[in-house]
PDB file of C-alpha atoms and ligand atoms in Angstrom:
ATOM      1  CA  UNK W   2     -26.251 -22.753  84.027  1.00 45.00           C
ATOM      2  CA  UNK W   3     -29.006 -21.072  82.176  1.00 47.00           C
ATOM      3  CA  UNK W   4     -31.020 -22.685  80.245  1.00 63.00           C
ATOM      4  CA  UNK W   5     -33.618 -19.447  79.633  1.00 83.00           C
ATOM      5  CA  UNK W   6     -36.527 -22.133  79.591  1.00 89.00           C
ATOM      6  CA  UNK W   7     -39.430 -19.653  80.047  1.00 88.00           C
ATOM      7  CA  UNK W   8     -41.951 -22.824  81.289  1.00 92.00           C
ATOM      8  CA  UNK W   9     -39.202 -22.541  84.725  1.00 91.00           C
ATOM      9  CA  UNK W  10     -39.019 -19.265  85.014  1.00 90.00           C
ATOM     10  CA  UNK W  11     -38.811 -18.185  89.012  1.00 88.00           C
ATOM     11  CA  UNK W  12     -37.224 -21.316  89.521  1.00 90.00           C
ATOM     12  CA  UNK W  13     -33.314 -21.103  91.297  1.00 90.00           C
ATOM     13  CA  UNK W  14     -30.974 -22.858  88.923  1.00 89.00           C
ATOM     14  CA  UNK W  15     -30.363 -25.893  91.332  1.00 90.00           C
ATOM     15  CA  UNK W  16     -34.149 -26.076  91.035  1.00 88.00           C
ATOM     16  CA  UNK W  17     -34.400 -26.569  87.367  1.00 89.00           C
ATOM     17  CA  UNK W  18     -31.386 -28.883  87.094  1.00 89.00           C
ATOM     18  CA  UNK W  19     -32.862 -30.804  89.503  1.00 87.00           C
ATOM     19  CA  UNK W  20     -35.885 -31.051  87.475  1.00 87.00           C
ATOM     20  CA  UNK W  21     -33.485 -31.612  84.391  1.00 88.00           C
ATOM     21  CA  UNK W  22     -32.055 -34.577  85.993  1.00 90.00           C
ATOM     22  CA  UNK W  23     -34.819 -36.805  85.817  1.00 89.00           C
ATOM     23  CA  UNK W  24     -35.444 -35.610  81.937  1.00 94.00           C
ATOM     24  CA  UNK W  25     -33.883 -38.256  79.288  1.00 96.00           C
ATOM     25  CA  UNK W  26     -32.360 -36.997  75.933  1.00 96.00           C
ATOM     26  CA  UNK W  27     -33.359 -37.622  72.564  1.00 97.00           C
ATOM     27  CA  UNK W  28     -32.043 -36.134  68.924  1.00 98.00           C
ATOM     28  CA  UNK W  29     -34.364 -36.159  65.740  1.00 98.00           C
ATOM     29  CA  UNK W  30     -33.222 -36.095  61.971  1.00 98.00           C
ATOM     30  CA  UNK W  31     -35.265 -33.030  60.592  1.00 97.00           C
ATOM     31  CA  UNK W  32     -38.445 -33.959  59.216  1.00 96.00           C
ATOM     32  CA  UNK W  33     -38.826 -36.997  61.951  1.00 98.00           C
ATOM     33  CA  UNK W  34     -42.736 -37.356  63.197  1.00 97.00           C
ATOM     34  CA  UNK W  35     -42.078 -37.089  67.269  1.00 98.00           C
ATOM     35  CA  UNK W  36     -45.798 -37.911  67.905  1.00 97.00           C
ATOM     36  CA  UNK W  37     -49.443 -37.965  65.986  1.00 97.00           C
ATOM     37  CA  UNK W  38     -52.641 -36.732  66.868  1.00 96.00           C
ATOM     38  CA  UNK W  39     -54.498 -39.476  68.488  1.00 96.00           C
ATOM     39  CA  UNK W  40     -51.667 -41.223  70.091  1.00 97.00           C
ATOM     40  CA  UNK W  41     -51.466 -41.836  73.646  1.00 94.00           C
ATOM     41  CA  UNK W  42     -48.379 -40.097  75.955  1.00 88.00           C
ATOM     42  CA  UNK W  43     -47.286 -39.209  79.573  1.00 90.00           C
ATOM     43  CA  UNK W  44     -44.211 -36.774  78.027  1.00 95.00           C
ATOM     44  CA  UNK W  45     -43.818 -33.055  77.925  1.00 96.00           C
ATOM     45  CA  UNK W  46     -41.142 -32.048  75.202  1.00 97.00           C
ATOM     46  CA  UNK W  47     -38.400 -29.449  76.287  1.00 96.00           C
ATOM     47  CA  UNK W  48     -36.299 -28.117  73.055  1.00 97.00           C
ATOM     48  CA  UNK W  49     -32.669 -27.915  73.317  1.00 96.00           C
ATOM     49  CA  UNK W  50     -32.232 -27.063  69.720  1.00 97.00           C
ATOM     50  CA  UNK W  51     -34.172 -27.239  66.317  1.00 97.00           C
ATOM     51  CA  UNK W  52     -37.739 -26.587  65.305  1.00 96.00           C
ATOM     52  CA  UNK W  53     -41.141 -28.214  65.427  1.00 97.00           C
ATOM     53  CA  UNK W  54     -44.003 -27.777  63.342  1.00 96.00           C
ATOM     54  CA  UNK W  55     -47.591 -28.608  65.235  1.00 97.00           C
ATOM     55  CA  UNK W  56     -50.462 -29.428  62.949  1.00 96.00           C
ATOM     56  CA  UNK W  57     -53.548 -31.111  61.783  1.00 95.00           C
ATOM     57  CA  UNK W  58     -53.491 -33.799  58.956  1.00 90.00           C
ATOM     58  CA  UNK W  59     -56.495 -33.607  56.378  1.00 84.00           C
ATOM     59  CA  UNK W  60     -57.502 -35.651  53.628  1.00 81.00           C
ATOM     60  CA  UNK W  61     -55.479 -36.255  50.190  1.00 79.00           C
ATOM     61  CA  UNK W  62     -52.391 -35.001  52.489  1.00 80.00           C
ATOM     62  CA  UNK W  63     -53.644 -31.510  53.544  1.00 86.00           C
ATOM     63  CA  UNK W  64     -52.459 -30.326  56.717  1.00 91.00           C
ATOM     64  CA  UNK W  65     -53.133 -27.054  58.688  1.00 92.00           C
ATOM     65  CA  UNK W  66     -50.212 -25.689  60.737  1.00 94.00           C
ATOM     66  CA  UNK W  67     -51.491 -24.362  64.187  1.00 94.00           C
ATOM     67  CA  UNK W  68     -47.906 -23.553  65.224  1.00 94.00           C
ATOM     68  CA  UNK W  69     -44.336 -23.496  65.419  1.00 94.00           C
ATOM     69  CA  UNK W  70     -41.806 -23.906  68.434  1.00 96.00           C
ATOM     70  CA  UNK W  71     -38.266 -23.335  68.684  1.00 96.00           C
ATOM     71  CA  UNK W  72     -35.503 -23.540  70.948  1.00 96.00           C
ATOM     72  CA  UNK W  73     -36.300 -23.683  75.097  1.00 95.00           C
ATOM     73  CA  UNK W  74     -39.651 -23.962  73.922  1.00 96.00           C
ATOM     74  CA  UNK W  75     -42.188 -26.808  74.970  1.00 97.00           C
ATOM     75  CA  UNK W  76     -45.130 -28.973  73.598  1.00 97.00           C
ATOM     76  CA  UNK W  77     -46.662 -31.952  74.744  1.00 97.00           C
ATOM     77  CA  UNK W  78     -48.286 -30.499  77.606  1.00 95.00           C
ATOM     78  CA  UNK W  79     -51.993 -30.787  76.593  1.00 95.00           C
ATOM     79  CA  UNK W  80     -52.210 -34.456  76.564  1.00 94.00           C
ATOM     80  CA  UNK W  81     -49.779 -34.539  79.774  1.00 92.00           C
ATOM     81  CA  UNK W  82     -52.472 -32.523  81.590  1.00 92.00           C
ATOM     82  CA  UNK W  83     -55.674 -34.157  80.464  1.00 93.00           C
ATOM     83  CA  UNK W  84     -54.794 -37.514  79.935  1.00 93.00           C
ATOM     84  CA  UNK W  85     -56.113 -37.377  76.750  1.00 95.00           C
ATOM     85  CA  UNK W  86     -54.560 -38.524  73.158  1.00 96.00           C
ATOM     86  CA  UNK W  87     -52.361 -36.095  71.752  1.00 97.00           C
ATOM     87  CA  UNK W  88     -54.799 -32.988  70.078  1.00 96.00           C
ATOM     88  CA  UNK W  89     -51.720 -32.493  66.986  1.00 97.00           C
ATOM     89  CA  UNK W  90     -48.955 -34.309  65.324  1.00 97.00           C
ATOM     90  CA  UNK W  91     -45.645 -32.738  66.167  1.00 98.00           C
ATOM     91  CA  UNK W  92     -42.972 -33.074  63.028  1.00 97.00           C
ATOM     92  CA  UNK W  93     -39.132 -31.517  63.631  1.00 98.00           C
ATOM     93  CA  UNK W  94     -38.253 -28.971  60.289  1.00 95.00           C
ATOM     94  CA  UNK W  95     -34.751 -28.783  61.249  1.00 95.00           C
ATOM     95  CA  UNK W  96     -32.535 -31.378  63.176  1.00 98.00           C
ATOM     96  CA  UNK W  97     -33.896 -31.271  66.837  1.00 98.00           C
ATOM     97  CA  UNK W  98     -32.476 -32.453  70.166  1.00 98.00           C
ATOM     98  CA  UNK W  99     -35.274 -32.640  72.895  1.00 97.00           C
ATOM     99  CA  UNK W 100     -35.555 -33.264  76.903  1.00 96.00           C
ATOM    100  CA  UNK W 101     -38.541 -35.905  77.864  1.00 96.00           C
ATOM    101  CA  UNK W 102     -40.026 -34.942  80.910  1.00 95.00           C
ATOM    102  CA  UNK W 103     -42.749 -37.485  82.267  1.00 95.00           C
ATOM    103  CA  UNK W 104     -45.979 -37.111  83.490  1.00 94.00           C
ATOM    104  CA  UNK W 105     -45.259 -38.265  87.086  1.00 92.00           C
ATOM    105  CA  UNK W 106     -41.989 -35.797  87.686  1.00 92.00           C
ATOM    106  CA  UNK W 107     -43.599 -33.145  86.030  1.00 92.00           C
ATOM    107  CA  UNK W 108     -46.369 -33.834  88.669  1.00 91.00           C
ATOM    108  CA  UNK W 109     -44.570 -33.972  91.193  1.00 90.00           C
ATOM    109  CA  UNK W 110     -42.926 -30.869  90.492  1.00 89.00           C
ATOM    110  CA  UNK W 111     -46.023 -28.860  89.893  1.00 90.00           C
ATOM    111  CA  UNK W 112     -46.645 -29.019  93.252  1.00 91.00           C
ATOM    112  CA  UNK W 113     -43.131 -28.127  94.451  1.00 90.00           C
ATOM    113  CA  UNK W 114     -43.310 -25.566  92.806  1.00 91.00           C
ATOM    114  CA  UNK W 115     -46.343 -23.355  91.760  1.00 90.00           C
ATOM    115  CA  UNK W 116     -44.104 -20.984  89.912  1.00 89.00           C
ATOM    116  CA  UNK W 117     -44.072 -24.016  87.043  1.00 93.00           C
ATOM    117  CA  UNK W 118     -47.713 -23.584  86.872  1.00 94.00           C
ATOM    118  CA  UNK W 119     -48.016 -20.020  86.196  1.00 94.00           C
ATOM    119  CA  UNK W 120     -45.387 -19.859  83.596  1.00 94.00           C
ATOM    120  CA  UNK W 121     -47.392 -23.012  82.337  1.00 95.00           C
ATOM    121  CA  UNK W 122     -50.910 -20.846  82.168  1.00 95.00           C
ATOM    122  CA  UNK W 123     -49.140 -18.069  80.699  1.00 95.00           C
ATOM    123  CA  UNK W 124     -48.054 -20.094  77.985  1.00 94.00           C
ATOM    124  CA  UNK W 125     -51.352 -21.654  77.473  1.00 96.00           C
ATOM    125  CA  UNK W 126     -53.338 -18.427  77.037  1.00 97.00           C
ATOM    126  CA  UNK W 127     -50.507 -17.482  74.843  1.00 95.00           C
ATOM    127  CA  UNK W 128     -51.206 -20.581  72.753  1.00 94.00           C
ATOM    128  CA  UNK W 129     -55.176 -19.886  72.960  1.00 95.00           C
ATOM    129  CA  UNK W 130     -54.851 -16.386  71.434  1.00 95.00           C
ATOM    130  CA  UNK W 131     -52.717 -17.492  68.727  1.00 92.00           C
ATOM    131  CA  UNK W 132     -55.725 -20.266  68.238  1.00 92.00           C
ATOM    132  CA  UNK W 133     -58.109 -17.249  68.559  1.00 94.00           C
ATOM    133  CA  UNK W 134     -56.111 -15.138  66.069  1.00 91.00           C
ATOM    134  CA  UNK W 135     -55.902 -18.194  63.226  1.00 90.00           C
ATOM    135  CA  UNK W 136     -59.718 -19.015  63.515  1.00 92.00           C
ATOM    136  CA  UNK W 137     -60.761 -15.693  63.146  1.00 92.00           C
ATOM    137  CA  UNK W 138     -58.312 -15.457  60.269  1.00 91.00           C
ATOM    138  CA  UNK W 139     -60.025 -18.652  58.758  1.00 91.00           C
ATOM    139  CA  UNK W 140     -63.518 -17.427  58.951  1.00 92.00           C
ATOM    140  CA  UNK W 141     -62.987 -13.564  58.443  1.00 93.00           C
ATOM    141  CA  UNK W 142     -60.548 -12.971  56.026  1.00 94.00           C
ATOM    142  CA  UNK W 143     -59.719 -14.013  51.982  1.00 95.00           C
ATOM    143  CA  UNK W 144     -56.628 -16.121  50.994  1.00 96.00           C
ATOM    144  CA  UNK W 145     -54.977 -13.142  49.970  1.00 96.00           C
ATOM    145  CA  UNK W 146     -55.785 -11.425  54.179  1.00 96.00           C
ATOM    146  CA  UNK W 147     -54.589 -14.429  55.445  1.00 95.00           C
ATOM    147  CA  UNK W 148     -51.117 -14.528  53.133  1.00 96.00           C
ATOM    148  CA  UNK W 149     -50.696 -10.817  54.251  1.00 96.00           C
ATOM    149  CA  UNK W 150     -50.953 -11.276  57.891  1.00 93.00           C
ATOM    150  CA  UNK W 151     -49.275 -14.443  58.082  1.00 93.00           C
ATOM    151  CA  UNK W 152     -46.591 -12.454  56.043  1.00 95.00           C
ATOM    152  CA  UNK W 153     -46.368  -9.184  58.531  1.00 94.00           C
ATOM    153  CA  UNK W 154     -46.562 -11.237  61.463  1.00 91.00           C
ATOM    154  CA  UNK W 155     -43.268 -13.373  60.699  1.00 92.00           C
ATOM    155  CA  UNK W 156     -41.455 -10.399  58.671  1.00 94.00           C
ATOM    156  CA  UNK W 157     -38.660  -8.598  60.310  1.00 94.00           C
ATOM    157  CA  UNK W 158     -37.971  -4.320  59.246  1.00 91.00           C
ATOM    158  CA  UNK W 159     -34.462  -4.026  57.560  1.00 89.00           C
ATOM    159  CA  UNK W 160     -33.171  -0.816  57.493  1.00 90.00           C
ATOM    160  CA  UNK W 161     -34.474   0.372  54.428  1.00 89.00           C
ATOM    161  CA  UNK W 162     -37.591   0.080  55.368  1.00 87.00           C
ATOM    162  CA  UNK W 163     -38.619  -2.782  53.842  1.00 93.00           C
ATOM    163  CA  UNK W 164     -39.649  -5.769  55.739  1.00 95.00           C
ATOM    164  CA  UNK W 165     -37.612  -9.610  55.280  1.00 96.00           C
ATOM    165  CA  UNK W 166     -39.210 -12.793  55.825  1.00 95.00           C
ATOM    166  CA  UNK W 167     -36.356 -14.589  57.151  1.00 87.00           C
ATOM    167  CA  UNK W 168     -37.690 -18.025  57.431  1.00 89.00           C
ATOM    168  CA  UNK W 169     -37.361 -19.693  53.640  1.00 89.00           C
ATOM    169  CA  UNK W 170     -40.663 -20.701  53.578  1.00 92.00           C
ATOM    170  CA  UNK W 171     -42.447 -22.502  50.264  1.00 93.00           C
ATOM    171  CA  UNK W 172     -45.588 -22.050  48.481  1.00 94.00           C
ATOM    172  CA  UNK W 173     -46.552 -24.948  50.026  1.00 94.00           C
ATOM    173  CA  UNK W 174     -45.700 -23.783  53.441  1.00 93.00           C
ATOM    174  CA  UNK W 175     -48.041 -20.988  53.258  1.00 95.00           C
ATOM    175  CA  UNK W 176     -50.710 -22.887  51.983  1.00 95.00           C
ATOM    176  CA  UNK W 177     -50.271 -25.248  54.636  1.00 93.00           C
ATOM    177  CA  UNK W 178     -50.314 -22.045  57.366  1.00 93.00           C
ATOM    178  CA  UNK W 179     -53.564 -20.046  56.014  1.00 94.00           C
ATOM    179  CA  UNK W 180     -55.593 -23.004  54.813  1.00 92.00           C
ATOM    180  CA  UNK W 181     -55.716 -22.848  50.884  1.00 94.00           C
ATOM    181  CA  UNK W 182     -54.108 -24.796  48.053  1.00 93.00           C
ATOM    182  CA  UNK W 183     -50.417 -24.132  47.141  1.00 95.00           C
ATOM    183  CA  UNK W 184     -51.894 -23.091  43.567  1.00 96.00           C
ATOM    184  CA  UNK W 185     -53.977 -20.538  44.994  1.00 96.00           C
ATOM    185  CA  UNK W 186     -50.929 -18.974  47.159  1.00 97.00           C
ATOM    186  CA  UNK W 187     -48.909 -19.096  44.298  1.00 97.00           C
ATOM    187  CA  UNK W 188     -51.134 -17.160  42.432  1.00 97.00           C
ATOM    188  CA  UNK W 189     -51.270 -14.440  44.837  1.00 97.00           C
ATOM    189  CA  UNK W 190     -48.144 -13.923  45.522  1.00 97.00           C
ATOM    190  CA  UNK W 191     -47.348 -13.634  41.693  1.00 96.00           C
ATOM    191  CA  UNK W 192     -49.946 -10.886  41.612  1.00 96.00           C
ATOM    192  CA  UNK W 193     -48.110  -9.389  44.609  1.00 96.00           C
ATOM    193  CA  UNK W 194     -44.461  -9.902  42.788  1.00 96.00           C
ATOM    194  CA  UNK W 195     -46.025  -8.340  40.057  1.00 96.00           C
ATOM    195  CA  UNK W 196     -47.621  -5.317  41.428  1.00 95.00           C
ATOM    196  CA  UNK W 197     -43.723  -4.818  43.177  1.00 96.00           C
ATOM    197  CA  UNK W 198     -45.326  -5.572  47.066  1.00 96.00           C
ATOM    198  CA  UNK W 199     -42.971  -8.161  47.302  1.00 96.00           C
ATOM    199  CA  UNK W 200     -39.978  -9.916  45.493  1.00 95.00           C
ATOM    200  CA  UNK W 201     -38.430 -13.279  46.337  1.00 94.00           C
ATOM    201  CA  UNK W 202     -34.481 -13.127  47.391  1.00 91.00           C
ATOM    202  CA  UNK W 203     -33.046 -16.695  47.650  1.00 87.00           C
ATOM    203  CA  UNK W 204     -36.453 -18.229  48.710  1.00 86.00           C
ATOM    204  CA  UNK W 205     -36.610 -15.557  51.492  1.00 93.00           C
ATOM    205  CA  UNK W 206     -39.723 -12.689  50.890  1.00 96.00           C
ATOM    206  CA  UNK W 207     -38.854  -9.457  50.809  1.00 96.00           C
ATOM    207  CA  UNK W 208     -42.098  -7.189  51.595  1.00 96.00           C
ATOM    208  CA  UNK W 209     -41.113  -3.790  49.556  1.00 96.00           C
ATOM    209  CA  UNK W 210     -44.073  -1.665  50.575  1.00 93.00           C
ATOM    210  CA  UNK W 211     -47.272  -1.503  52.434  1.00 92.00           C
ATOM    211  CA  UNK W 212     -49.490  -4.479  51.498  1.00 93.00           C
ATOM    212  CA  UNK W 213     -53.102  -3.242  51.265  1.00 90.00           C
ATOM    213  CA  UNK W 214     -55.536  -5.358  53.181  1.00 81.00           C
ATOM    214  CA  UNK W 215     -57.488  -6.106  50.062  1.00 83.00           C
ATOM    215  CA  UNK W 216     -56.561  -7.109  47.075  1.00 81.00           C
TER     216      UNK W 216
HETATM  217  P1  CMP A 308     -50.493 -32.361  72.923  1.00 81.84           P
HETATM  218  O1  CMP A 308     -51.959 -32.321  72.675  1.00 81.84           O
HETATM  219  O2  CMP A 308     -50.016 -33.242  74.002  1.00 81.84           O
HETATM  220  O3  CMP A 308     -49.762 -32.749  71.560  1.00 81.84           O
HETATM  221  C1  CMP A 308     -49.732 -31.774  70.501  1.00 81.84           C
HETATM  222  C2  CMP A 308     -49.082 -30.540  71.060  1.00 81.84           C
HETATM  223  O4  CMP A 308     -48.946 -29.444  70.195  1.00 81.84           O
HETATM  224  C3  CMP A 308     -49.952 -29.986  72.188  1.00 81.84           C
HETATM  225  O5  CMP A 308     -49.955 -30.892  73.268  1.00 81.84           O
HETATM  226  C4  CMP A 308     -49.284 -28.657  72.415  1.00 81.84           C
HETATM  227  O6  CMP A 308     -48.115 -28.820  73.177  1.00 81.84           O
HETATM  228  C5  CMP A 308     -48.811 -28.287  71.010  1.00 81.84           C
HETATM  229  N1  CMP A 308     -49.626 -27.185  70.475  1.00 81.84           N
HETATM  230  C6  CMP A 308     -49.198 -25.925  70.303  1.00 81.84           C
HETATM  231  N2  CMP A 308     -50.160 -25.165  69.803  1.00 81.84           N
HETATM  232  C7  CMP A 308     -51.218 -25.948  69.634  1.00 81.84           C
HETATM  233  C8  CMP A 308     -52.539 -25.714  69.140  1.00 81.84           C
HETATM  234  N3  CMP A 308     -52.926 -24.541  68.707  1.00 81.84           N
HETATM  235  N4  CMP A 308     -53.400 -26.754  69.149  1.00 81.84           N
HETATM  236  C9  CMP A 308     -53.012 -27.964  69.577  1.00 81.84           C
HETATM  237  N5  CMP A 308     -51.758 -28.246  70.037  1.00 81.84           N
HETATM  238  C10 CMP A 308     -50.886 -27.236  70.082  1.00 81.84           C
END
């Protein structure tokens, strides 16, 4: 079996089975909370199938998304590591099916195995330049820099040469993902319809030409 979880990479497939013997099971209707910042835990989170969204809560029910993880993905491995409470909230956007790892086997295979370790640094700097990338975002660029390189950096090239957006995202969504109020985003992206940059196809953004980095 292979279950092309990067986190056991190096691993021999007994290995990892081994390892996902002592995991339990658990499915989630999508948007289902798994965890919130602040609370306590001893589990790392293996995904099977579905999506998670990590992020922040503000006040009058703003929230900042600092990422998203998808299938044979993990999360749930700060607070596992430091003891601390969790640093996010975790919410599923799709249906998602999960393996629970505890604290004390993944311990125990940390030191088993130091090839879980490495993949789990690699994923961690990963994880800090993303962090890196959305600060600097925050503090250097506009609303409208932010849309645009939240907008390359999830768009795929078609053919034609335009670029899709494949994942349906709302106004809201956005807003949520570059800091700034849905009305603001939805502003922008008007002017951006409207200037022929983009155009909506079945709540999926089509990016039609070069977006310049100002507006
Ligand atoms: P933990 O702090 O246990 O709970 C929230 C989880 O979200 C965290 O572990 C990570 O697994 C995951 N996560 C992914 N990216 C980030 C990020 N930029 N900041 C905080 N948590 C993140």
């Amino acid at each position: 079996m292979n279950n092309n979880i990067s986190l056991f990479d190096g691993l021999t497939e007994e290995e990892e089975q081994q390892l996902l013997n002592h995991a339990t099971s658990h499915e989630y209707k999508k948007g289902t909370i798994i965890f919130n910042e602040g609370d306590d835990s001893d589990s790392l989170y293996i995904i099977k199938s579905g999506r998670v969204k990590v992020f922040l809560h503000g006040e009058n029910g703003k929230e900042i998304v600092l990422n998203v993880h998808g299938v044979n993905e993990f999360f749930g491995e700060m607070a596992l590591i430091d003891e601390d409470p969790r640093s996010a909230s975790v919410v599923t956007t799709e249906p998602t099916k999960v393996l629970i790892l505890k604290r004390h086997d993944f311990e125990s295979y940390l030191e088993k195995y130091p090839h879980i370790a490495i993949n789990l640094i690699k994923v961690l700097v990963n994880r800090m330049r993303l962090l890196t990338m959305i600060t600097g975002n925050l503090a250097l660029l506009d609303v409208y820099g932010r849309i645009v390189r939240i907008l390359i950096s999830m768009a795929k090239t078609r053919i034609d040469g335009t670029s899709i957006v494949t994942e349906r995202l709302t106004h809201q969504d956005i807003a949520n993902r570059v800091g700034a109020s849905r009305e603001m985003v939805s502003r922008i992206l008007k002017d951006m319809s409207m200037g022929g940059y983009i155009r909506f196809d079945n709540r999926q953004i089509i990016i039609l030409k070069h977006l310049p980095s100002a507006w």
